[in-house]
Every structure is written in structure tokens, then in C-alpha cells.
Amino acid sequence: MTADRIYSALLVLYPRSFRHEYGADMRAAFSELRRSTAKTPLAFWSFVIADVTRSAAGAQIDEWRRGPRQIALRLAASSAAGLAATAAAAHGTMWLYGYFYHPYLEGTALPEAPYGIFLGLVLGGTVGVAQWLLLPARVRRASTWALASAVAVPIAVLFCSAAVDRALTGLNPVAAEPQRLTIDLLFVGVRGARTWIDLAVQFAAMAASALTIRALMRRPLMERRHAH
Amino acid sequence: MTPTRAEFHVLLALHEGPRHGYRLMQDVEELSSGRLQIGPGTLYTAIKRLRAAGLITETDADAERRRCYKLTRKGRTVVEEEAQRMNDLVRLARKRGLLPSAS
């Protein structure tokens, strides 16, 4: 194995994006350095390995600090946006139900499946738009999208199944207190789900809306801004 | 941004004009009278940080198609301010007797 090949192998210690940007230049600089060095082979390789070890560690730390942490914050912000929008939609629906309440409706409940699907659509749509706005395209590939969905799905479970629970137990929204409603939506949801089919339908609605948004908005807004 | 020792030497080398990577490594060694030798790893991590901070930018490749870098206006300001800060420290050290007087 030649010295250049050994050095190329050592470059695997650097983050992929760094290698992509500077790998060829580093190999070229190494070749020139090797040709012109007056050091013994042992001294030269000691210097090179110390340089690679130190700088690769620095590059990895930089990548971690500037890359994944920022992405994690943006993913959390996207999920929080979905949570807020779904809560607002649930409250808004209950308010409308109460506003237009008539004694004739006494004892009736919101139809569970459409209401659950509606909340699923709101959640999926909001998370999809928020991720489109906040996340770069490279992050929104299948694997990272799955990770983002792993954050959004538990929220969907809580909200959508809570909606079903509310609907099936004949909620009278006029008497419901908004604060109580939020707490119930957050904590009562899981045990309140009536059937797995209800949940599956709601998940499907959430996933469909999120994937539709993703398909429609392949390129994030941030990249468009930078392009101009 | 306060540059590290290697980054400051890279900025100092670029103060003379655009350079490619290997030439920068040579210049850093020469500017530091052999006290600081940087390898390609240290050099390109420094270049990445300096570019991200907007202190240097890529310019036209040389005859051998090697990527060259030059100081930005911001980079020039930073290296001059850093040099001034170091000069002030040296003057202070002299005043306190930590270093021999210049005269």
C-alpha cells in the first residue's frame, strides 16, 4: 500500500461532508508534503498521524455542534408547531361546537372518525410545512424523515385517540373547560382510544398529509432563499 | 471570532495574497520560524472554519488547478485587529518586565 493510499484511508476519520469538500485537496497537499519533506519516515508519519488525529477530532466535534444539534432543535420546533396547531384545531372545533350548540344536539357527539382524521391532517400538514420551512433537503431523506415521524407519531396518538375518546363518550363542549380539555387531550388519549382501527385510520391521515406536503415541497424554503 | 494559533498564521499568510493549500502550509512554517508546522488536516479544518466565519474565500485556481484562497475584507480586519491585540499584550508584558525592552 502506498503512502497516498494510507493517507486516503485515514481520511475516513473525518466527517463525510468534510471529506467531500476537502478530501481531494488534502490528498494533494499530503503528496506534495511527502515529496518535499526532509524528515525521516518515522518522524514524518508521526507528524501526519498526530495531525490527522487532532484535526479529525476537531472536525467531528464541529460537525456535531453545528449539524445534528441544530437539526434536532429544528425537528423539535417542527413537532412543537404540529402540537400547537393540533391543540388549536381541537380547541377551535370544540368552540365552534359550543357556539352553534342547540338543545336538539343534547346527547350527541362529534363523529369520531372524521374528527380524528381532521386532527391527523392538521398535525401531519403542520409538521410537513414546518419541516419544509426549517429543515434542509438533505435531512428530509427517508431515514431522517422516519426519525421526525417518530417524534410526531406519539403526539398523533395522544391527540387523535383523545379526540375519539371525547367523541365516543358524548362530550358536551358547552360545559367543558378549555384547560381541562388540553390536559385530557394530552394525558387521556392513549387509554381513551377505542379501537386499533380508529388509531390506524388517524395515523394514515397524518402520514398521508405529511407525505403529500413533503412531495409538494421537495425543496426547502431556506435553500430557495440562499439560491437567490 | 478569535482565531486559533494555526488560523491566525493562515490569515497572516493570506495577508500577502492568495495562496493554495500546500503553499499555506509552507508559509505558516516560515512565518513562525519553524515553530509551527501544520499538516493538511489542521490546515483544511482551519480553512473550513475561516470560510464559515467569512474571513477567507475561495478565489481562482492556480495554473496547476489547485484551489486558492484569499482574505475577505472582514478577514483583513480581523487579522489586523488580532495583530494589534497581540502587540498591545507584548507592550504590556514589556512594561511589567516579563519581556526585555525593545530598545
mmCIF file of C-alpha atoms in Angstrom:
data_model
loop_
_atom_site.group_PDB
_atom_site.id
_atom_site.type_symbol
_atom_site.label_atom_id
_atom_site.label_comp_id
_atom_site.label_asym_id
_atom_site.label_seq_id
_atom_site.Cartn_x
_atom_site.Cartn_y
_atom_site.Cartn_z
ATOM 1 C CA MET A 1 0.000 0.000 0.000
ATOM 2 C CA THR A 2 1.448 3.367 -1.000
ATOM 3 C CA ALA A 3 1.706 6.329 1.349
ATOM 4 C CA ASP A 4 -1.029 8.132 -0.600
ATOM 5 C CA ARG A 5 -3.380 5.213 -0.145
ATOM 6 C CA ILE A 6 -2.670 5.039 3.564
ATOM 7 C CA TYR A 7 -3.430 8.732 3.852
ATOM 8 C CA SER A 8 -6.642 8.313 1.829
ATOM 9 C CA ALA A 9 -7.674 5.556 4.235
ATOM 10 C CA LEU A 10 -7.017 7.838 7.212
ATOM 11 C CA LEU A 11 -9.387 10.445 5.774
ATOM 12 C CA VAL A 12 -12.295 8.208 6.745
ATOM 13 C CA LEU A 13 -11.840 9.637 10.258
ATOM 14 C CA TYR A 14 -13.208 12.988 9.070
ATOM 15 C CA PRO A 15 -16.933 13.696 8.658
ATOM 16 C CA ARG A 16 -18.290 12.740 5.244
ATOM 17 C CA SER A 17 -19.208 16.311 4.306
ATOM 18 C CA PHE A 18 -15.711 17.469 5.212
ATOM 19 C CA ARG A 19 -14.116 14.710 3.101
ATOM 20 C CA HIS A 20 -16.382 15.591 0.218
ATOM 21 C CA GLU A 21 -15.361 19.255 0.353
ATOM 22 C CA TYR A 22 -11.644 18.978 1.143
ATOM 23 C CA GLY A 23 -10.594 15.331 0.726
ATOM 24 C CA ALA A 24 -9.035 15.729 -2.731
ATOM 25 C CA ASP A 25 -7.177 18.900 -1.696
ATOM 26 C CA MET A 26 -5.891 17.192 1.447
ATOM 27 C CA ARG A 27 -4.586 14.252 -0.564
ATOM 28 C CA ALA A 28 -2.854 16.638 -2.984
ATOM 29 C CA ALA A 29 -1.308 18.637 -0.134
ATOM 30 C CA PHE A 30 -0.177 15.412 1.534
ATOM 31 C CA SER A 31 1.517 14.220 -1.667
ATOM 32 C CA GLU A 32 3.412 17.494 -2.026
ATOM 33 C CA LEU A 33 4.349 17.468 1.638
ATOM 34 C CA ARG A 34 5.636 13.896 1.396
ATOM 35 C CA ARG A 35 7.738 14.666 -1.677
ATOM 36 C CA SER A 36 9.354 17.733 -0.127
ATOM 37 C CA THR A 37 9.830 16.591 3.462
ATOM 38 C CA ALA A 38 13.281 16.290 4.963
ATOM 39 C CA LYS A 39 12.010 14.217 7.868
ATOM 40 C CA THR A 40 12.716 10.543 8.396
ATOM 41 C CA PRO A 41 9.752 8.260 7.541
ATOM 42 C CA LEU A 42 9.089 7.662 11.247
ATOM 43 C CA ALA A 43 9.103 11.380 12.083
ATOM 44 C CA PHE A 44 7.003 12.165 9.015
ATOM 45 C CA TRP A 45 4.310 9.588 9.812
ATOM 46 C CA SER A 46 4.284 10.569 13.477
ATOM 47 C CA PHE A 47 3.611 14.129 12.383
ATOM 48 C CA VAL A 48 0.893 13.065 9.911
ATOM 49 C CA ILE A 49 -0.911 10.777 12.355
ATOM 50 C CA ALA A 50 -0.839 13.414 15.098
ATOM 51 C CA ASP A 51 -2.195 15.952 12.602
ATOM 52 C CA VAL A 52 -4.980 13.636 11.401
ATOM 53 C CA THR A 53 -5.990 12.562 14.906
ATOM 54 C CA ARG A 54 -6.163 16.089 16.274
ATOM 55 C CA SER A 55 -7.871 17.695 13.289
ATOM 56 C CA ALA A 56 -10.315 14.830 12.674
ATOM 57 C CA ALA A 57 -11.457 15.049 16.300
ATOM 58 C CA GLY A 58 -11.942 18.813 15.874
ATOM 59 C CA ALA A 59 -13.835 18.344 12.612
ATOM 60 C CA GLN A 60 -16.115 15.732 14.168
ATOM 61 C CA ILE A 61 -16.865 17.987 17.132
ATOM 62 C CA ASP A 62 -17.578 20.917 14.788
ATOM 63 C CA GLU A 63 -19.872 18.727 12.727
ATOM 64 C CA TRP A 64 -21.740 17.583 15.826
ATOM 65 C CA ARG A 65 -22.083 21.108 17.234
ATOM 66 C CA ARG A 66 -23.140 22.792 14.025
ATOM 67 C CA GLY A 67 -25.003 19.963 12.331
ATOM 68 C CA PRO A 68 -27.089 17.494 14.318
ATOM 69 C CA ARG A 69 -27.775 19.763 17.279
ATOM 70 C CA GLN A 70 -29.221 22.455 15.054
ATOM 71 C CA ILE A 71 -31.223 19.842 13.146
ATOM 72 C CA ALA A 72 -32.524 18.362 16.406
ATOM 73 C CA LEU A 73 -33.713 21.800 17.526
ATOM 74 C CA ARG A 74 -35.466 22.344 14.214
ATOM 75 C CA LEU A 75 -37.079 18.910 14.355
ATOM 76 C CA ALA A 76 -38.310 19.695 17.863
ATOM 77 C CA ALA A 77 -39.609 23.061 16.659
ATOM 78 C CA SER A 78 -41.463 21.325 13.786
ATOM 79 C CA SER A 79 -43.066 18.889 16.218
ATOM 80 C CA ALA A 80 -43.952 21.706 18.595
ATOM 81 C CA ALA A 81 -45.603 23.559 15.712
ATOM 82 C CA GLY A 82 -47.636 20.422 14.938
ATOM 83 C CA LEU A 83 -48.604 20.094 18.580
ATOM 84 C CA ALA A 84 -49.694 23.730 18.835
ATOM 85 C CA ALA A 85 -51.658 23.611 15.584
ATOM 86 C CA THR A 86 -53.436 20.402 16.580
ATOM 87 C CA ALA A 87 -54.287 21.771 20.010
ATOM 88 C CA ALA A 88 -55.603 24.945 18.374
ATOM 89 C CA ALA A 89 -57.653 22.895 15.909
ATOM 90 C CA ALA A 90 -59.117 20.773 18.719
ATOM 91 C CA HIS A 91 -59.968 23.853 20.782
ATOM 92 C CA GLY A 92 -61.353 25.622 17.732
ATOM 93 C CA THR A 93 -63.584 22.684 16.880
ATOM 94 C CA MET A 94 -64.884 22.461 20.424
ATOM 95 C CA TRP A 95 -65.520 26.200 20.488
ATOM 96 C CA LEU A 96 -67.473 26.032 17.214
ATOM 97 C CA TYR A 97 -69.438 23.061 18.505
ATOM 98 C CA GLY A 98 -70.309 25.031 21.622
ATOM 99 C CA TYR A 99 -71.041 28.248 19.729
ATOM 100 C CA PHE A 100 -73.550 26.555 17.462
ATOM 101 C CA TYR A 101 -74.909 24.335 20.238
ATOM 102 C CA HIS A 102 -78.595 23.733 20.239
ATOM 103 C CA PRO A 103 -80.677 21.732 22.769
ATOM 104 C CA TYR A 104 -81.580 19.487 19.854
ATOM 105 C CA LEU A 105 -77.931 18.278 19.901
ATOM 106 C CA GLU A 106 -78.130 17.258 23.570
ATOM 107 C CA GLY A 107 -76.547 13.847 23.993
ATOM 108 C CA THR A 108 -74.992 13.794 20.538
ATOM 109 C CA ALA A 109 -71.275 13.607 19.976
ATOM 110 C CA LEU A 110 -68.832 14.684 17.313
ATOM 111 C CA PRO A 111 -68.431 11.922 14.726
ATOM 112 C CA GLU A 112 -65.266 10.222 15.911
ATOM 113 C CA ALA A 113 -63.605 9.087 12.705
ATOM 114 C CA PRO A 114 -63.878 12.371 10.742
ATOM 115 C CA TYR A 115 -62.790 14.338 13.795
ATOM 116 C CA GLY A 116 -59.779 12.068 14.332
ATOM 117 C CA ILE A 117 -58.858 12.253 10.659
ATOM 118 C CA PHE A 118 -59.225 16.037 10.736
ATOM 119 C CA LEU A 119 -56.783 16.295 13.644
ATOM 120 C CA GLY A 120 -54.439 13.866 11.918
ATOM 121 C CA LEU A 121 -54.479 16.032 8.800
ATOM 122 C CA VAL A 122 -53.774 19.159 10.828
ATOM 123 C CA LEU A 123 -50.880 17.512 12.617
ATOM 124 C CA GLY A 124 -49.341 15.950 9.527
ATOM 125 C CA GLY A 125 -49.822 19.080 7.448
ATOM 126 C CA THR A 126 -48.362 21.413 10.045
ATOM 127 C CA VAL A 127 -45.362 19.218 10.751
ATOM 128 C CA GLY A 128 -44.820 18.824 6.995
ATOM 129 C CA VAL A 129 -44.900 22.569 6.344
ATOM 130 C CA ALA A 130 -42.753 23.338 9.399
ATOM 131 C CA GLN A 131 -40.141 20.811 8.305
ATOM 132 C CA TRP A 132 -40.206 22.201 4.795
ATOM 133 C CA LEU A 133 -39.546 25.657 6.198
ATOM 134 C CA LEU A 134 -36.924 24.659 8.738
ATOM 135 C CA LEU A 135 -35.031 21.612 7.546
ATOM 136 C CA PRO A 136 -32.531 21.393 4.689
ATOM 137 C CA ALA A 137 -33.326 18.890 1.941
ATOM 138 C CA ARG A 138 -30.506 16.502 2.872
ATOM 139 C CA VAL A 139 -32.123 15.967 6.274
ATOM 140 C CA ARG A 140 -35.538 15.241 4.839
ATOM 141 C CA ARG A 141 -34.462 11.977 3.261
ATOM 142 C CA ALA A 142 -36.215 8.765 4.171
ATOM 143 C CA SER A 143 -34.202 7.865 7.261
ATOM 144 C CA THR A 144 -34.386 11.268 8.885
ATOM 145 C CA TRP A 145 -37.983 11.651 7.876
ATOM 146 C CA ALA A 146 -38.659 8.425 9.757
ATOM 147 C CA LEU A 147 -36.921 9.920 12.780
ATOM 148 C CA ALA A 148 -39.013 13.064 12.559
ATOM 149 C CA SER A 149 -42.146 10.973 12.248
ATOM 150 C CA ALA A 150 -41.106 9.054 15.350
ATOM 151 C CA VAL A 151 -41.433 12.362 17.197
ATOM 152 C CA ALA A 152 -44.711 13.278 15.548
ATOM 153 C CA VAL A 153 -46.457 9.923 15.787
ATOM 154 C CA PRO A 154 -46.657 9.742 19.606
ATOM 155 C CA ILE A 155 -48.192 13.220 19.544
ATOM 156 C CA ALA A 156 -50.675 11.985 16.973
ATOM 157 C CA VAL A 157 -51.518 9.015 19.190
ATOM 158 C CA LEU A 158 -52.318 11.278 22.102
ATOM 159 C CA PHE A 159 -54.307 13.846 20.195
ATOM 160 C CA CYS A 160 -56.193 11.673 17.783
ATOM 161 C CA SER A 161 -57.153 8.972 20.218
ATOM 162 C CA ALA A 162 -58.157 11.595 22.744
ATOM 163 C CA ALA A 163 -60.438 13.044 20.111
ATOM 164 C CA VAL A 164 -62.055 9.665 19.610
ATOM 165 C CA ASP A 165 -62.470 9.253 23.348
ATOM 166 C CA ARG A 166 -64.104 12.646 23.645
ATOM 167 C CA ALA A 167 -66.421 11.943 20.768
ATOM 168 C CA LEU A 168 -67.476 8.478 21.884
ATOM 169 C CA THR A 169 -68.185 9.480 25.460
ATOM 170 C CA GLY A 170 -70.595 12.172 24.300
ATOM 171 C CA LEU A 171 -68.698 15.284 25.292
ATOM 172 C CA ASN A 172 -70.843 18.309 25.940
ATOM 173 C CA PRO A 173 -68.431 21.066 24.931
ATOM 174 C CA VAL A 174 -70.505 23.815 26.490
ATOM 175 C CA ALA A 175 -69.617 22.514 29.894
ATOM 176 C CA ALA A 176 -66.022 21.655 29.029
ATOM 177 C CA GLU A 177 -63.296 23.838 30.449
ATOM 178 C CA PRO A 178 -60.596 24.677 27.933
ATOM 179 C CA GLN A 179 -57.740 23.926 30.351
ATOM 180 C CA ARG A 180 -59.245 20.610 31.269
ATOM 181 C CA LEU A 181 -59.687 19.809 27.624
ATOM 182 C CA THR A 182 -55.976 20.341 26.920
ATOM 183 C CA ILE A 183 -54.934 18.174 29.845
ATOM 184 C CA ASP A 184 -57.314 15.463 28.748
ATOM 185 C CA LEU A 185 -56.075 15.630 25.199
ATOM 186 C CA LEU A 186 -52.511 15.175 26.398
ATOM 187 C CA PHE A 187 -52.934 12.500 29.030
ATOM 188 C CA VAL A 188 -56.173 10.658 28.476
ATOM 189 C CA GLY A 189 -55.542 9.950 24.821
ATOM 190 C CA VAL A 190 -53.842 6.592 24.879
ATOM 191 C CA ARG A 191 -56.191 4.795 27.203
ATOM 192 C CA GLY A 192 -59.128 6.560 25.600
ATOM 193 C CA ALA A 193 -58.620 5.010 22.174
ATOM 194 C CA ARG A 194 -61.494 2.687 21.457
ATOM 195 C CA THR A 195 -60.154 0.508 18.697
ATOM 196 C CA TRP A 196 -56.916 -0.001 16.856
ATOM 197 C CA ILE A 197 -58.787 0.642 13.634
ATOM 198 C CA ASP A 198 -59.591 4.175 14.821
ATOM 199 C CA LEU A 199 -55.926 4.786 15.515
ATOM 200 C CA ALA A 200 -54.825 3.255 12.225
ATOM 201 C CA VAL A 201 -57.190 5.498 10.268
ATOM 202 C CA GLN A 202 -55.920 8.560 12.097
ATOM 203 C CA PHE A 203 -52.270 7.618 11.593
ATOM 204 C CA ALA A 204 -52.967 7.058 7.928
ATOM 205 C CA ALA A 205 -54.484 10.540 7.695
ATOM 206 C CA MET A 206 -51.494 12.059 9.438
ATOM 207 C CA ALA A 207 -48.953 10.191 7.331
ATOM 208 C CA ALA A 208 -50.816 10.918 4.093
ATOM 209 C CA SER A 209 -50.990 14.642 4.755
ATOM 210 C CA ALA A 210 -47.352 14.817 5.874
ATOM 211 C CA LEU A 211 -46.132 12.842 2.855
ATOM 212 C CA THR A 212 -48.267 14.924 0.499
ATOM 213 C CA ILE A 213 -46.748 18.096 1.886
ATOM 214 C CA ARG A 214 -43.317 16.533 1.537
ATOM 215 C CA ALA A 215 -43.969 15.564 -2.075
ATOM 216 C CA LEU A 216 -45.298 19.008 -2.941
ATOM 217 C CA MET A 217 -42.447 20.847 -1.312
ATOM 218 C CA ARG A 218 -39.319 18.957 -2.229
ATOM 219 C CA ARG A 219 -37.015 21.907 -1.835
ATOM 220 C CA PRO A 220 -36.987 23.749 1.488
ATOM 221 C CA LEU A 221 -37.626 27.468 1.594
ATOM 222 C CA MET A 222 -34.272 28.122 3.239
ATOM 223 C CA GLU A 223 -32.383 26.764 0.244
ATOM 224 C CA ARG A 224 -34.503 28.840 -2.111
ATOM 225 C CA ARG A 225 -33.613 31.960 -0.173
ATOM 226 C CA HIS A 226 -29.921 31.102 -0.337
ATOM 227 C CA ALA A 227 -30.140 30.396 -4.042
ATOM 228 C CA HIS A 228 -31.148 33.983 -4.659
ATOM 229 C CA MET B 1 -14.262 35.276 16.084
ATOM 230 C CA THR B 2 -10.907 34.903 17.800
ATOM 231 C CA PRO B 3 -8.675 32.797 15.544
ATOM 232 C CA THR B 4 -6.606 29.936 16.940
ATOM 233 C CA ARG B 5 -2.847 29.960 16.547
ATOM 234 C CA ALA B 6 -2.979 27.964 13.305
ATOM 235 C CA GLU B 7 -5.879 30.039 11.963
ATOM 236 C CA PHE B 8 -4.073 33.279 12.763
ATOM 237 C CA HIS B 9 -0.995 32.095 10.877
ATOM 238 C CA VAL B 10 -3.146 31.127 7.907
ATOM 239 C CA LEU B 11 -4.726 34.588 7.936
ATOM 240 C CA LEU B 12 -1.286 36.145 8.221
ATOM 241 C CA ALA B 13 -0.043 34.133 5.226
ATOM 242 C CA LEU B 14 -3.078 35.161 3.182
ATOM 243 C CA HIS B 15 -2.440 38.804 4.092
ATOM 244 C CA GLU B 16 0.343 38.639 1.489
ATOM 245 C CA GLY B 17 -2.029 37.467 -1.229
ATOM 246 C CA PRO B 18 -3.965 34.420 -2.441
ATOM 247 C CA ARG B 19 -2.423 31.015 -1.679
ATOM 248 C CA HIS B 20 -3.194 27.357 -2.306
ATOM 249 C CA GLY B 21 -3.190 24.774 0.480
ATOM 250 C CA TYR B 22 0.355 23.455 0.251
ATOM 251 C CA ARG B 23 1.810 26.967 -0.082
ATOM 252 C CA LEU B 24 -0.099 27.958 3.046
ATOM 253 C CA MET B 25 1.489 25.081 4.958
ATOM 254 C CA GLN B 26 4.928 26.252 3.845
ATOM 255 C CA ASP B 27 4.185 29.886 4.679
ATOM 256 C CA VAL B 28 2.913 29.040 8.162
ATOM 257 C CA GLU B 29 6.147 27.188 8.909
ATOM 258 C CA GLU B 30 8.213 30.045 7.517
ATOM 259 C CA LEU B 31 6.254 32.800 9.296
ATOM 260 C CA SER B 32 6.626 31.007 12.620
ATOM 261 C CA SER B 33 10.346 30.384 12.018
ATOM 262 C CA GLY B 34 9.701 26.637 12.047
ATOM 263 C CA ARG B 35 7.932 26.696 15.436
ATOM 264 C CA LEU B 36 4.557 25.834 13.977
ATOM 265 C CA GLN B 37 4.173 23.084 11.405
ATOM 266 C CA ILE B 38 0.673 22.255 10.268
ATOM 267 C CA GLY B 39 -0.384 19.234 8.264
ATOM 268 C CA PRO B 40 -3.180 19.036 5.698
ATOM 269 C CA GLY B 41 -5.725 18.086 8.392
ATOM 270 C CA THR B 42 -5.068 21.134 10.562
ATOM 271 C CA LEU B 43 -4.855 23.361 7.505
ATOM 272 C CA TYR B 44 -8.173 22.340 5.970
ATOM 273 C CA THR B 45 -10.094 22.326 9.254
ATOM 274 C CA ALA B 46 -8.790 25.879 9.737
ATOM 275 C CA ILE B 47 -9.789 26.789 6.176
ATOM 276 C CA LYS B 48 -13.265 25.405 6.738
ATOM 277 C CA ARG B 49 -13.754 27.437 9.927
ATOM 278 C CA LEU B 50 -12.342 30.607 8.396
ATOM 279 C CA ARG B 51 -14.588 30.250 5.360
ATOM 280 C CA ALA B 52 -17.607 29.615 7.559
ATOM 281 C CA ALA B 53 -16.782 32.770 9.534
ATOM 282 C CA GLY B 54 -16.464 34.745 6.287
ATOM 283 C CA LEU B 55 -12.803 35.609 6.880
ATOM 284 C CA ILE B 56 -11.458 33.950 3.739
ATOM 285 C CA THR B 57 -12.952 32.984 0.422
ATOM 286 C CA GLU B 58 -12.040 30.770 -2.480
ATOM 287 C CA THR B 59 -10.544 32.521 -5.471
ATOM 288 C CA ASP B 60 -9.405 31.457 -8.960
ATOM 289 C CA ALA B 61 -7.424 28.220 -9.131
ATOM 290 C CA ASP B 62 -3.720 28.465 -9.982
ATOM 291 C CA ALA B 63 -2.020 27.153 -13.119
ATOM 292 C CA GLU B 64 -1.985 23.638 -11.658
ATOM 293 C CA ARG B 65 -5.729 23.911 -10.941
ATOM 294 C CA ARG B 66 -5.211 23.954 -7.182
ATOM 295 C CA ARG B 67 -7.893 25.745 -5.183
ATOM 296 C CA CYS B 68 -6.650 29.058 -3.851
ATOM 297 C CA TYR B 69 -7.944 31.200 -1.002
ATOM 298 C CA LYS B 70 -7.799 34.896 -0.237
ATOM 299 C CA LEU B 71 -8.701 37.160 2.655
ATOM 300 C CA THR B 72 -12.063 38.881 2.678
ATOM 301 C CA ARG B 73 -12.397 42.454 3.918
ATOM 302 C CA LYS B 74 -13.689 41.084 7.208
ATOM 303 C CA GLY B 75 -10.732 38.680 7.369
ATOM 304 C CA ARG B 76 -8.288 41.526 6.821
ATOM 305 C CA THR B 77 -9.909 43.498 9.634
ATOM 306 C CA VAL B 78 -9.826 40.505 11.982
ATOM 307 C CA VAL B 79 -6.159 39.689 11.344
ATOM 308 C CA GLU B 80 -5.161 43.337 11.776
ATOM 309 C CA GLU B 81 -7.146 43.651 15.000
ATOM 310 C CA GLU B 82 -5.687 40.404 16.299
ATOM 311 C CA ALA B 83 -2.171 41.564 15.462
ATOM 312 C CA GLN B 84 -2.868 44.865 17.254
ATOM 313 C CA ARG B 85 -4.206 42.975 20.285
ATOM 314 C CA MET B 86 -1.047 40.854 20.411
ATOM 315 C CA ASN B 87 1.101 43.960 20.043
ATOM 316 C CA ASP B 88 -0.710 45.553 22.998
ATOM 317 C CA LEU B 89 -0.110 42.422 25.057
ATOM 318 C CA VAL B 90 3.597 42.425 24.207
ATOM 319 C CA ARG B 91 3.851 46.105 25.184
ATOM 320 C CA LEU B 92 2.123 45.331 28.455
ATOM 321 C CA ALA B 93 4.445 42.381 29.094
ATOM 322 C CA ARG B 94 7.429 44.623 28.462
ATOM 323 C CA LYS B 95 6.063 47.271 30.771
ATOM 324 C CA ARG B 96 5.697 44.661 33.507
ATOM 325 C CA GLY B 97 9.205 43.342 32.925
ATOM 326 C CA LEU B 98 8.066 39.954 31.582
ATOM 327 C CA LEU B 99 9.873 40.626 28.319
ATOM 328 C CA PRO B 100 13.102 42.563 27.677
ATOM 329 C CA SER B 101 12.670 46.118 26.467
ATOM 330 C CA ALA B 102 12.546 46.605 22.711
ATOM 331 C CA SER B 103 15.280 49.287 22.657
#
